[in-house]
Short mmCIF file of C-alpha atoms and ligand atoms in Angstrom, two decimals:
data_model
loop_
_atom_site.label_atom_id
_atom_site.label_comp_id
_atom_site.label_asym_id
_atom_site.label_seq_id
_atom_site.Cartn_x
_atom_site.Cartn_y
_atom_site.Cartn_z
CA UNK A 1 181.69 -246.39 -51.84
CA UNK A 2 180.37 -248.63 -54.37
CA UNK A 3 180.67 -246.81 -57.66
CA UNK A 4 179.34 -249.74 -59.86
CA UNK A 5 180.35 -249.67 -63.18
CA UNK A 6 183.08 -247.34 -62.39
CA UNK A 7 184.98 -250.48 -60.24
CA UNK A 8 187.25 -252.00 -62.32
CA UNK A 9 188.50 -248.83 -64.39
CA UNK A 10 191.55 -247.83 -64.84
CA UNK A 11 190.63 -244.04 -65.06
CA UNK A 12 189.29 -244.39 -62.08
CA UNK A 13 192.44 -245.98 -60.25
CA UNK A 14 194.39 -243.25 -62.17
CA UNK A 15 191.98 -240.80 -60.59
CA UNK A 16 192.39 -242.34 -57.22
CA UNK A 17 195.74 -242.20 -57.44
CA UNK A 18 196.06 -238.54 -57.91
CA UNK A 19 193.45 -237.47 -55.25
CA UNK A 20 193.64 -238.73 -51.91
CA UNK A 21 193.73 -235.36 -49.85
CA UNK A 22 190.01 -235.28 -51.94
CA UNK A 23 189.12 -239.07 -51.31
CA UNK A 24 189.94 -238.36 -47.36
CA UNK A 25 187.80 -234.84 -47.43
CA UNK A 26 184.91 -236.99 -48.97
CA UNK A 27 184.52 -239.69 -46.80
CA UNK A 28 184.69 -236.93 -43.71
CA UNK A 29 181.98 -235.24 -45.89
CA UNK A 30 179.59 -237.80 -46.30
CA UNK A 31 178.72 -238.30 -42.26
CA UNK A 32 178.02 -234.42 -42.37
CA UNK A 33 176.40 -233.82 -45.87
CA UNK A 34 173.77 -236.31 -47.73
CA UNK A 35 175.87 -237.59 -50.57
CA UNK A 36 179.09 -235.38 -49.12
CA UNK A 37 177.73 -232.13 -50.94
CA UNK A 38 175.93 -229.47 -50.72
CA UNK A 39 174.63 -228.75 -54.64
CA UNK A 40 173.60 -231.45 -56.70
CA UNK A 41 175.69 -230.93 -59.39
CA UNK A 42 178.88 -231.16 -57.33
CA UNK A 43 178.37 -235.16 -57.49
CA UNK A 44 181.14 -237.05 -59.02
CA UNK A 45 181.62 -240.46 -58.84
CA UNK A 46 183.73 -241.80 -56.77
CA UNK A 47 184.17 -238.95 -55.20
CA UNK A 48 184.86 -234.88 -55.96
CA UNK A 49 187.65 -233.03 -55.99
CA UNK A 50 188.37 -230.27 -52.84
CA UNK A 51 189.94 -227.23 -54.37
CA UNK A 52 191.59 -225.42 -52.35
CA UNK A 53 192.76 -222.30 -54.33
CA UNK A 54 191.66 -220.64 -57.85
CA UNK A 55 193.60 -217.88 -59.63
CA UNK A 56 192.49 -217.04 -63.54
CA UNK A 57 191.25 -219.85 -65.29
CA UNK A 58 192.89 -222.09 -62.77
CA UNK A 59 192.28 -224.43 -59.69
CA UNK A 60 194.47 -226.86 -57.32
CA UNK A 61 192.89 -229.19 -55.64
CA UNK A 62 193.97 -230.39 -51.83
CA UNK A 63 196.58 -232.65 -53.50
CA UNK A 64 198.08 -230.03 -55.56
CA UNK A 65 196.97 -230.61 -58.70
CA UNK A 66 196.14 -228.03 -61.43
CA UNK A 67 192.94 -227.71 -63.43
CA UNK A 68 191.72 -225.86 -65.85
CA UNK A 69 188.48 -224.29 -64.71
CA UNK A 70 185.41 -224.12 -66.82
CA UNK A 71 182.82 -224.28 -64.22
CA UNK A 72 183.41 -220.43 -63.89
CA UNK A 73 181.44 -220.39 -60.47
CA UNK A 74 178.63 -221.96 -62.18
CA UNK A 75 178.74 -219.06 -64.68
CA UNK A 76 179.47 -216.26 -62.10
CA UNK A 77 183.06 -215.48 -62.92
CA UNK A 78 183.46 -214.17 -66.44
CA UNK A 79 186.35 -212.44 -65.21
CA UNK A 80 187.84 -215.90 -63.95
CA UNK A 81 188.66 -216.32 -60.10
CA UNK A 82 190.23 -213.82 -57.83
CA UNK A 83 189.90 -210.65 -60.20
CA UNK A 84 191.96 -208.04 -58.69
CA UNK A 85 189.52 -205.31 -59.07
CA UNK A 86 186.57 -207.46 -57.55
CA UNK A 87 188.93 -209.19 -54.80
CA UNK A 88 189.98 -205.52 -53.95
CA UNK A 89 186.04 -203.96 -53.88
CA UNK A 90 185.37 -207.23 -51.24
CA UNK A 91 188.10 -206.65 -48.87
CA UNK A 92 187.84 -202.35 -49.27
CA UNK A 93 184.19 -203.37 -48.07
CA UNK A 94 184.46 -206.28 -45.68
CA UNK A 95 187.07 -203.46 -43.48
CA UNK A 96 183.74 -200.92 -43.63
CA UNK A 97 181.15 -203.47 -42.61
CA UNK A 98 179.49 -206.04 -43.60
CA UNK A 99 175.88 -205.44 -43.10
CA UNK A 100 174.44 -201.93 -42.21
CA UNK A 101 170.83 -202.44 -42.10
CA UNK A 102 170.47 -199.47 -44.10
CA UNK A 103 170.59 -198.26 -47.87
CA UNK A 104 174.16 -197.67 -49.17
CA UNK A 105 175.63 -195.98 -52.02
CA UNK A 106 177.19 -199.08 -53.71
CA UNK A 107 173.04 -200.89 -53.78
CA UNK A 108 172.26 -197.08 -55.75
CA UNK A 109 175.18 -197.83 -57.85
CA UNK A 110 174.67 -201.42 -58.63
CA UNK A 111 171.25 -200.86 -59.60
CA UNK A 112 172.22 -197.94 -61.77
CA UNK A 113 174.91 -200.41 -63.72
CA UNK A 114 172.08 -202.48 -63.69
CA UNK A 115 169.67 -199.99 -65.41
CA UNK A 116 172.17 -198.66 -67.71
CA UNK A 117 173.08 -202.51 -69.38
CA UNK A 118 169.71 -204.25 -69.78
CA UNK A 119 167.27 -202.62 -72.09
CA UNK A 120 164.16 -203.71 -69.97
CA UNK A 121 165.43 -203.28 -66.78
CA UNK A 122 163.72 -199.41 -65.92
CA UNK A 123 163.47 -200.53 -62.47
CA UNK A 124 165.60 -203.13 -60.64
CA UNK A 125 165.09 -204.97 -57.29
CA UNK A 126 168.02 -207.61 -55.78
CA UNK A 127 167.66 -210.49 -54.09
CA UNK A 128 170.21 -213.08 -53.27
CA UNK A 129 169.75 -215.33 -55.89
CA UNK A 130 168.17 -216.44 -59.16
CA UNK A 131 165.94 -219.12 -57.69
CA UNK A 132 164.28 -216.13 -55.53
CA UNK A 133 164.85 -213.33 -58.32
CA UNK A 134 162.58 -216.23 -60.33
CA UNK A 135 159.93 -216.03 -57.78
CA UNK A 136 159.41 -212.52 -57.36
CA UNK A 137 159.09 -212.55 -61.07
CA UNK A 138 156.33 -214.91 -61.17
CA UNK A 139 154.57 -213.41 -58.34
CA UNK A 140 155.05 -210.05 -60.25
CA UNK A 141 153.38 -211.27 -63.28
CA UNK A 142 150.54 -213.21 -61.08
CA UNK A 143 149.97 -209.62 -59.36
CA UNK A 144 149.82 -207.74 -62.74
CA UNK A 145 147.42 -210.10 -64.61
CA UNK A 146 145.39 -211.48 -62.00
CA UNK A 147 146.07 -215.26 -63.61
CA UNK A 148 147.42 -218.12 -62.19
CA UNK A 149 149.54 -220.16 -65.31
CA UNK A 150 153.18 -220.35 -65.80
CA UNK A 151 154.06 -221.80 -69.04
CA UNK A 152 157.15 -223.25 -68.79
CA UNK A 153 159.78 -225.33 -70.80
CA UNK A 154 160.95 -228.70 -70.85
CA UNK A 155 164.72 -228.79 -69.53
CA UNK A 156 164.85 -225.44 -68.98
CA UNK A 157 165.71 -224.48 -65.17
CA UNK A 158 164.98 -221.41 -63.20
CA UNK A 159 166.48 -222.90 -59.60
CA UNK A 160 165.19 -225.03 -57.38
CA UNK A 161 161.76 -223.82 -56.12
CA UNK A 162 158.27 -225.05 -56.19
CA UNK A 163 157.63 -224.07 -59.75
CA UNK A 164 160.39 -225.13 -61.44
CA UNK A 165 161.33 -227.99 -59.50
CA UNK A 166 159.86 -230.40 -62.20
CA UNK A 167 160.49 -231.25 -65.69
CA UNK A 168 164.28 -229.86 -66.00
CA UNK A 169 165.77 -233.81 -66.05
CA UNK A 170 162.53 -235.59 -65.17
CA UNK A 171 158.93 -235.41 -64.26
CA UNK A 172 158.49 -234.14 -67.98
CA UNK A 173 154.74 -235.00 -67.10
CA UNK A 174 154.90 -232.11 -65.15
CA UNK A 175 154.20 -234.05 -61.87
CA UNK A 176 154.88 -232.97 -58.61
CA UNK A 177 158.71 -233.90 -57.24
CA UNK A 178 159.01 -235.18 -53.82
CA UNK A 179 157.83 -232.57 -51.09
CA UNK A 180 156.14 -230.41 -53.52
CA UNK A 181 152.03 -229.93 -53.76
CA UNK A 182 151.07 -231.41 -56.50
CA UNK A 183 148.56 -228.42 -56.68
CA UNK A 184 151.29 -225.54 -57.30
CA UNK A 185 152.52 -228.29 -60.28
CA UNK A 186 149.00 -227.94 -61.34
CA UNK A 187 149.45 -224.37 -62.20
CA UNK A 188 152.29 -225.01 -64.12
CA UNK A 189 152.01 -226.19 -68.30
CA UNK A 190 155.34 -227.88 -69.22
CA UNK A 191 156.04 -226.81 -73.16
CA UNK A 192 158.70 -227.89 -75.68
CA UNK A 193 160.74 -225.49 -76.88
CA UNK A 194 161.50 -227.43 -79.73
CA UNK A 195 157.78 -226.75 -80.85
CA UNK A 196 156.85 -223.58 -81.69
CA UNK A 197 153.47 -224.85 -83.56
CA UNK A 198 152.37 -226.92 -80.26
CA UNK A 199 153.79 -223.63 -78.22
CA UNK A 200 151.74 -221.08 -80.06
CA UNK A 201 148.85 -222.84 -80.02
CA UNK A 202 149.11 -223.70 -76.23
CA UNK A 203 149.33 -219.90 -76.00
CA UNK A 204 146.78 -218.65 -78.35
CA UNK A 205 144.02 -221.10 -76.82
CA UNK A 206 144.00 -220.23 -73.05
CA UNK A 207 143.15 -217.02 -71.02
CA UNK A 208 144.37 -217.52 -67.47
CA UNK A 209 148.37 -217.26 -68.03
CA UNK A 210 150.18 -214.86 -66.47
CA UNK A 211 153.73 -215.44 -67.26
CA UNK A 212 156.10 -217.41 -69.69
CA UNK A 213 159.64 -218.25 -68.72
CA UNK A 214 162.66 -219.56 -70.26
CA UNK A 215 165.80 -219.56 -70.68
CA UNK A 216 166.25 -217.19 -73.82
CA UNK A 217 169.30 -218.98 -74.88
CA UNK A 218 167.93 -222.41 -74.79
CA UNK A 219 167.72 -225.40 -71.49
CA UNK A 220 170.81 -225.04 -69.44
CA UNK A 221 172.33 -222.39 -71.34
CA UNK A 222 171.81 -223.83 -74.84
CA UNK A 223 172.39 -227.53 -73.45
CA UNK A 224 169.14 -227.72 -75.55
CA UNK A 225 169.09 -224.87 -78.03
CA UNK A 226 166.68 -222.64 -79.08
CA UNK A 227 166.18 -220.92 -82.50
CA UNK A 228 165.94 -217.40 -82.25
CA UNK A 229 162.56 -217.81 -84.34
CA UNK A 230 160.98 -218.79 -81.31
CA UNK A 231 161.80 -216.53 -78.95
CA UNK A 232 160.21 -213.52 -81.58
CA UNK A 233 157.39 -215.87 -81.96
CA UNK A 234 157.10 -215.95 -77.82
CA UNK A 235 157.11 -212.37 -77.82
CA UNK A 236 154.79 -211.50 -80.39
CA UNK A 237 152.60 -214.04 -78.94
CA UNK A 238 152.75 -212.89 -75.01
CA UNK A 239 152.70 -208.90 -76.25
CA UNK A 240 149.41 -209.81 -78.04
CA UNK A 241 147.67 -211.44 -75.60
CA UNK A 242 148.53 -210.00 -72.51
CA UNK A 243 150.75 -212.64 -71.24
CA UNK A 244 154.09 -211.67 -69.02
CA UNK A 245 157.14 -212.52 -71.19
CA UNK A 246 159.92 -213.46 -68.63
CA UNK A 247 163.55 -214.09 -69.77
CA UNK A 248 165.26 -215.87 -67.14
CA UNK A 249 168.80 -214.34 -67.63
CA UNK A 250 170.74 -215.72 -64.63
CA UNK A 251 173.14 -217.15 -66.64
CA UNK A 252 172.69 -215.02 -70.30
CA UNK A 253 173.23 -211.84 -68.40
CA UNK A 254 176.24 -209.95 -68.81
CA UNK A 255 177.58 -213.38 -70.63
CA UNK A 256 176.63 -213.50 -74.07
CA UNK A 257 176.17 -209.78 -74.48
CA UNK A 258 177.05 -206.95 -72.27
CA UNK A 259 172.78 -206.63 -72.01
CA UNK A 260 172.33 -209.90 -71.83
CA UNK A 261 170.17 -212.16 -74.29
CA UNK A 262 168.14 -209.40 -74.84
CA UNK A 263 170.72 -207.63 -76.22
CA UNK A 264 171.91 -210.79 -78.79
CA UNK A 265 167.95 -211.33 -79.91
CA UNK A 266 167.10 -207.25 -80.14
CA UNK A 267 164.29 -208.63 -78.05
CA UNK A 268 163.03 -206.87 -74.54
CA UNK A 269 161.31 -208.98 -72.31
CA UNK A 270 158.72 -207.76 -69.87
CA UNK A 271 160.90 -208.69 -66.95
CA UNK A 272 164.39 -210.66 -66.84
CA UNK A 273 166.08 -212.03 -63.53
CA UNK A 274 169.53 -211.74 -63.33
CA UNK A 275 172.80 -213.52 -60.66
CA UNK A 276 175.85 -214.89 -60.93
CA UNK A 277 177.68 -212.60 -63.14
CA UNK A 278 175.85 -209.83 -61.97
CA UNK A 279 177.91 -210.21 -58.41
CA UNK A 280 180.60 -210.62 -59.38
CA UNK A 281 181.02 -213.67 -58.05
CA UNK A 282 179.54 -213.69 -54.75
CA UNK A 283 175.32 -214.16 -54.20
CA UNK A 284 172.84 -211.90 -55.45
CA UNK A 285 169.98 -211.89 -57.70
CA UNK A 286 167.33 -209.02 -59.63
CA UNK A 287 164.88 -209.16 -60.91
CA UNK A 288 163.96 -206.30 -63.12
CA UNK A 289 161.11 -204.71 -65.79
CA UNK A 290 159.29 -201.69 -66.31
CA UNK A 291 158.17 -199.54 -63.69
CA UNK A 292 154.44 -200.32 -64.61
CA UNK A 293 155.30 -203.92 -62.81
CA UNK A 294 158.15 -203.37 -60.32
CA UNK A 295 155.49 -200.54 -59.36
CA UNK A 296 153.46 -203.66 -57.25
CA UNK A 297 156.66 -203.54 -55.05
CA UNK A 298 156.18 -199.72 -54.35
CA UNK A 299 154.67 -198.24 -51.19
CA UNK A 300 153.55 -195.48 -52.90
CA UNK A 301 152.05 -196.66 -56.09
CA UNK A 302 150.13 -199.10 -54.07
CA UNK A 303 148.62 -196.44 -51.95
CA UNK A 304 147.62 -194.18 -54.94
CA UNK A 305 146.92 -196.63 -57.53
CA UNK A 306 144.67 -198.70 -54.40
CA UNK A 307 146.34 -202.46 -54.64
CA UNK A 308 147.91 -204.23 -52.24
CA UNK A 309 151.60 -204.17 -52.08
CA UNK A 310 153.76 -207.50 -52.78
CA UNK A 311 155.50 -207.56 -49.55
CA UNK A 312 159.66 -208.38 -50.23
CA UNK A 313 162.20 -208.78 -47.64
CA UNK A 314 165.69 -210.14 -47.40
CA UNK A 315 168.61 -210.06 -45.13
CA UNK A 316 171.13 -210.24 -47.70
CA UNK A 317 169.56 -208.24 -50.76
CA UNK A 318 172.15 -205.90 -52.07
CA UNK A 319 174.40 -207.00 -49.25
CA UNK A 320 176.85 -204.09 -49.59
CA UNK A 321 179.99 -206.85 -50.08
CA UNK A 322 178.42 -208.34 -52.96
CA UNK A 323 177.19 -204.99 -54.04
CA UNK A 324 180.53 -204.11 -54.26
CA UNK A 325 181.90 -207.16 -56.33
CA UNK A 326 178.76 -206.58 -58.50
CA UNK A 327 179.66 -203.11 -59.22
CA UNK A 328 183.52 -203.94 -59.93
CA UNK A 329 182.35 -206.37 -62.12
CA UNK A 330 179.36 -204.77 -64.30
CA UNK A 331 181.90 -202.12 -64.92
CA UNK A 332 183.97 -203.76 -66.35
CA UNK A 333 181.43 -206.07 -68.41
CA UNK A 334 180.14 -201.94 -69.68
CA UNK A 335 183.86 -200.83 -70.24
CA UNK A 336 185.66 -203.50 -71.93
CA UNK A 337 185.32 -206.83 -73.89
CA UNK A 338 184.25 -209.03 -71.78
CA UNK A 339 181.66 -210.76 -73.61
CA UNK A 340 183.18 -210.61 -76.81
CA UNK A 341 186.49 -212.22 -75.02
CA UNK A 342 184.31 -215.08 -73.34
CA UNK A 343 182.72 -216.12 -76.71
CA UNK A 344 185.52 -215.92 -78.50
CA UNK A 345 187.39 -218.12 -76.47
CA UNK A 346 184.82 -220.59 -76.40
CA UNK A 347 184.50 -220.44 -80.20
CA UNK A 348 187.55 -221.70 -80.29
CA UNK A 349 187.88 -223.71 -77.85
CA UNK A 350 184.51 -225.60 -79.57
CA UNK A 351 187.11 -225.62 -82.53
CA UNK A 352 189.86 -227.05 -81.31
CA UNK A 353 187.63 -229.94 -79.53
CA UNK A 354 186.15 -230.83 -82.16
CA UNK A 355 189.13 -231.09 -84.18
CA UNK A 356 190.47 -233.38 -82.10
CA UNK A 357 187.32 -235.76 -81.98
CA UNK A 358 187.69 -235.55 -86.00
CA UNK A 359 191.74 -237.04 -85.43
CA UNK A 360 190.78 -239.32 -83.40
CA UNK A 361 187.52 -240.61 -85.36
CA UNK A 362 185.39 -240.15 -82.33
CA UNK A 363 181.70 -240.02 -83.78
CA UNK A 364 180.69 -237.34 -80.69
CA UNK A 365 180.48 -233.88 -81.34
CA UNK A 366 181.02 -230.71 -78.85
CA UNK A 367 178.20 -227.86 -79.32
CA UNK A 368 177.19 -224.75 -77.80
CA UNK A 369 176.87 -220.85 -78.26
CA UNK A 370 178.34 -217.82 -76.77
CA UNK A 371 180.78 -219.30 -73.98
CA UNK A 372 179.04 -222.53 -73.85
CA UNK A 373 180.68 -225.84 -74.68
CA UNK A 374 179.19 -229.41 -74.35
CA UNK A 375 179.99 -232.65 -75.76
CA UNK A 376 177.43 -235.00 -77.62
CA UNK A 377 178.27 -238.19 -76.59
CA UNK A 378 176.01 -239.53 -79.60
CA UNK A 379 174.15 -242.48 -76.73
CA UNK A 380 172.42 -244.20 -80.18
CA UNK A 381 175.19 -244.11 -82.40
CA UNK A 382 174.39 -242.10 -85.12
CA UNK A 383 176.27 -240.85 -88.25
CA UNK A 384 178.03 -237.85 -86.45
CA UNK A 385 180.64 -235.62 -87.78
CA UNK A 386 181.86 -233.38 -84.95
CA UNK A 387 182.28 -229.92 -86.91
CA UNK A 388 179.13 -230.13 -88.99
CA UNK A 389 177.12 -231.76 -85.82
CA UNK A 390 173.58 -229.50 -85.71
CA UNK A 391 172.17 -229.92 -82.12
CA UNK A 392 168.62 -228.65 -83.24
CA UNK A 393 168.72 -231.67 -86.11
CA UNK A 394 169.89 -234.23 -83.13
CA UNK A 395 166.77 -233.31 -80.88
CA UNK A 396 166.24 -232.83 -77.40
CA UNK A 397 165.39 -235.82 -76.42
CA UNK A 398 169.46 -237.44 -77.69
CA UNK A 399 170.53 -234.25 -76.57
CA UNK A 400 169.33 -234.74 -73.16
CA UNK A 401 170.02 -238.66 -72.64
CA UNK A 402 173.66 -237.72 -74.05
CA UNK A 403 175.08 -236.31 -70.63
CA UNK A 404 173.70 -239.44 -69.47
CA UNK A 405 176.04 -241.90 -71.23
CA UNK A 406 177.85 -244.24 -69.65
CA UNK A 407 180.68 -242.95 -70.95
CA UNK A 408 180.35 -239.30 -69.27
CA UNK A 409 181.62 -239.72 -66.10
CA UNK A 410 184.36 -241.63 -67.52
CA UNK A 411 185.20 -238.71 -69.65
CA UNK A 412 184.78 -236.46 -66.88
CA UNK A 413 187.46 -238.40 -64.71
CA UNK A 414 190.04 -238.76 -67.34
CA UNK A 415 189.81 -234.90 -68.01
CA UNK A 416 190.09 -234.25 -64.99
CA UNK A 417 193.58 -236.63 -64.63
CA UNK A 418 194.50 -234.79 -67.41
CA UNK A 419 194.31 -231.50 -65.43
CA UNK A 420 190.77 -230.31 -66.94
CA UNK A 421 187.73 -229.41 -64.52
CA UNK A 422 184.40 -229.97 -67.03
CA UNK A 423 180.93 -230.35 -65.27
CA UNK A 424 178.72 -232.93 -65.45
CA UNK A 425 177.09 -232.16 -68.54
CA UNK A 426 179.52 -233.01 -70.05
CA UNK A 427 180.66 -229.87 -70.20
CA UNK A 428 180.95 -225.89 -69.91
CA UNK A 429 181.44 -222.38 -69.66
CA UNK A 430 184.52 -219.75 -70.74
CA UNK A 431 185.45 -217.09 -69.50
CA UNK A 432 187.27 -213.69 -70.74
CA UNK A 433 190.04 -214.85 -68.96
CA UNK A 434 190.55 -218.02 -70.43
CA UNK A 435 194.14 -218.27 -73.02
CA UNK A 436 194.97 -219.92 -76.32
CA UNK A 437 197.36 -222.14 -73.44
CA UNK A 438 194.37 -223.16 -71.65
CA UNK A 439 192.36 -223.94 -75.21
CA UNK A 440 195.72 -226.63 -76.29
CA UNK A 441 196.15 -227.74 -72.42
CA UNK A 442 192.03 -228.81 -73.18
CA UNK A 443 192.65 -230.41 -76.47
CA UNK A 444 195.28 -232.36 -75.47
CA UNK A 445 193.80 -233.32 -72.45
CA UNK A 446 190.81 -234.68 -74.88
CA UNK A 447 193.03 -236.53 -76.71
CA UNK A 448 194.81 -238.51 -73.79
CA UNK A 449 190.92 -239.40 -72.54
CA UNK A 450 190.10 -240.57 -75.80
CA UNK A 451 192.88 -242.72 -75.36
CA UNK A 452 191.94 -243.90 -72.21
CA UNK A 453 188.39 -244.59 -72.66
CA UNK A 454 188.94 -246.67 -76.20
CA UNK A 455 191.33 -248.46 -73.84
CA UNK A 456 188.41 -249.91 -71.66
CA UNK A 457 186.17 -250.34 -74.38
CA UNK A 458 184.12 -247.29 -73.87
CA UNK A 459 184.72 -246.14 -77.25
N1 PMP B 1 168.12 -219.82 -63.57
C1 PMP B 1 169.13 -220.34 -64.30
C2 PMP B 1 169.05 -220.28 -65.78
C3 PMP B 1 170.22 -220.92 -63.65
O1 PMP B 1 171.21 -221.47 -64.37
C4 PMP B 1 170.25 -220.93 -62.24
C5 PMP B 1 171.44 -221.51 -61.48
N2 PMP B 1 172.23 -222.40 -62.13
C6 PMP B 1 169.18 -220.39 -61.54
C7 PMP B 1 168.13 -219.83 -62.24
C8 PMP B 1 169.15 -220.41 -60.05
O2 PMP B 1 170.03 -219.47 -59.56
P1 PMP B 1 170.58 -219.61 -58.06
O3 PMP B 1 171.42 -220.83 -58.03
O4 PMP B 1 171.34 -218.33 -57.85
O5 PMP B 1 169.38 -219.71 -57.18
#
């Protein structure tokens, strides 16, 4: 394939050169798949790796080669890949079935882990993922309020459904993407969450919202932080004037604090949707709040109380194999230190990256919080010293075009020759798993792609 500016590189030769087993899966790919994938953020140019196996904080891919992992599952596996306690609660289950059709004790369980971790969860309901965990939420809050608004923020993402699908890397506008009715956009008000003046105000002067979501750590897990200021405003704000606060904690959950960013703020939400983590690894999703609004899912409320039910069905919700990776997992998250392990490793891992840009006198930067690590690529070339770099002083909209630089995917490659899997933020996640090896593999695998890029001109 034609991958443009990428033609004449030598990372990319290098990266050639190391991957064919993937080059020959991606070609196959791309007569079954539209691009050769099946999630948008698995796109890499020229083509992806195929793993084929992933132990710890490690992956090989189809040729062999070993990476460093910190795509964690897309933030599912704070315990890294292949657990032994979670691999062992999958296979005790797969050998008793699958799929019952009936409760279990492990969905009783789950939820009860559930219940016991996150302060506003006094009743839980799963789904299998955060995109539909997301849309029971907003339906809940519709049902409870009787309004029709979701106040949303820019580059924040809640999965891929109707009312999110906009505004997250375009369509800031808040217009319609492609397939979407431009009337369910309509019902949708795109904030910043860079301004709380403009955020308050949009909240104080209107009467038919029924729900405000974000992501309570900031746009793609703090890709775009958020100061804590904010959220107390939002839920001062929301408690006030009757307005459904909803943390979307798909990815905060059981990550930055055992309950979630909740937890880290001292801030309860109305209701918070949970995944990843929360499965340990395989799908599922929650959503979760008080009783007085899970209560519109409940046969018997609706029959006393006299309103109609919010219907909710589900093949796979609290399938009993993921059930049983969620439990092995969540108790461990409540027994041990498995947050504190995650952000500490990525604390220093921010370190050590950033020391290495300072060496090498590269004017980028690598931020995050908690277990979150992405580099600022700096795209307009400003004064930037990596370890006093403030994110909130750069501003969302650098912040945003910075994964966008031309030299990202570059970067991306020549970890990746250098035996480092990042994502495309340039970036991402820890996990508790991850070791002070791992943290100097990374470093030095920064400092050979510095190498390469300022060798074709890119820096
Ligand atoms: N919300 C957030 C904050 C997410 O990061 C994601 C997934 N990356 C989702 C919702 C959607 O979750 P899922 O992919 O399980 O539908």
């Amino acid at each position: 394939m034609n991958a443009g500016p990428l033609s004449n590189s030598k990372i990319v030769a290098r990266y050639r050169e190391r991957t064919p087993g993937s080059a020959q899966r991606s070609e196959a790919a791309r007569s079954i798949f539209p691009s050769g994938i099946v999630h948008d953020s698995r796109r890499v140019l020229p083509y992806p790796i195929y793993v084929e196996r992933a132990a710890g904080s490690r992956k090989w891919d189809a040729d062999g080669n070993e990476y460093v992992d910190y795509h964690g599952g897309h933030g599912a596996l704070i315990l890294g890949h292949c657990d032994p306690q979670v691999t062992r609660a999958a296979q005790r289950q797969l050998e008793l079935g699958t799929h019952p059709a009936a409760c279990h004790d492990l969905e009783v369980r789950w939820g009860t882990l559930v219940k016991e971790l996150v302060a506003c969860a006094e009743r839980v309901r799963f789904h299998s993922s955060g995109t539909e965990a997301n849309l029971m939420a907003l339906r809940l809050a519709r049902a409870v309020t009787g309004k029709k608004k979701l106040v949303r923020f820019k580059g924040h993402f809640h999965g891929w459904q109707d009312h999110a699908a906009f505004g997250v890397d375009d369509h800031f506008d808040g217009s319609a993407t492609p397939g979407l009715l431009e009337e369910i956009a309509g019902h949708v008000l795109l904030a910043s969450s860079d301004d709380l003046d403009g955020t308050r105000a949009l909240l104080e002067s209107r009467d038919d919202i029924a729900a405000v979501m974000l992501e309570p750590t900031g746009g793609s897990f703090g890709v775009l932080p958020i100061g804590a200021g904010f959220v107390h405003m939002l839920r001062e704000v929301t408690a006030r004037r009757g307005v459904v606060l909803v943390f979307d904690e798909v990815v905060t959950g059981f990550r930055v604090a055992r309950g979630g960013a909740q937890e880290h703020y001292g801030i309860t939400p109305d209701l918070a949707t949970f995944a990843k983590i929360l499965a340990g690894g395989l799908p599922g999703g929650a959503v979760t709040g008080p009783a007085s609004i899970l209560e519109r899912l409940d046969f018997e409320a609706a029959q006393t109380k006299g309103f109609e039910k919010i219907g909710h069905q589900g093949t796979y919700n609290a399938n009993p194999v993921c059930a049983a990776t969620g439990v092995a997992c969540l108790q461990r998250v409540a027994a041990e230190d498995v947050c504190e392990r995650a952000n500490r490793n990525g604390a220093e891992l921010r370190a050590a990256l950033n020391a290495v840009l300072a060496e090498e006198r590269v004017p980028w930067a690598v931020y995050g919080e908690h277990s979150a690590f992405y580099f600022f690529l700096n795209p307009d070339g400003t004064d930037t010293e990596p370890r006093s770099f403030n994110p909130l002083e750069a501003g969302f909209d650098a912040l945003k075009r910075s994964g966008k630089h031309a030299a990202a995917q570059k970067l991306r490659l020549a970890m990746s020759i250098g035996g480092v899997d990042i994502s495309g933020k340039p970036g991402g996640l820890t996990s508790a798993v991850h070791t002070g090896e791992d943290i100097d593999h990374t470093a030095q695998a920064l400092r050979q792609a510095i190498r390469m890029l300022r060798a074709e001109g890119e820096l």
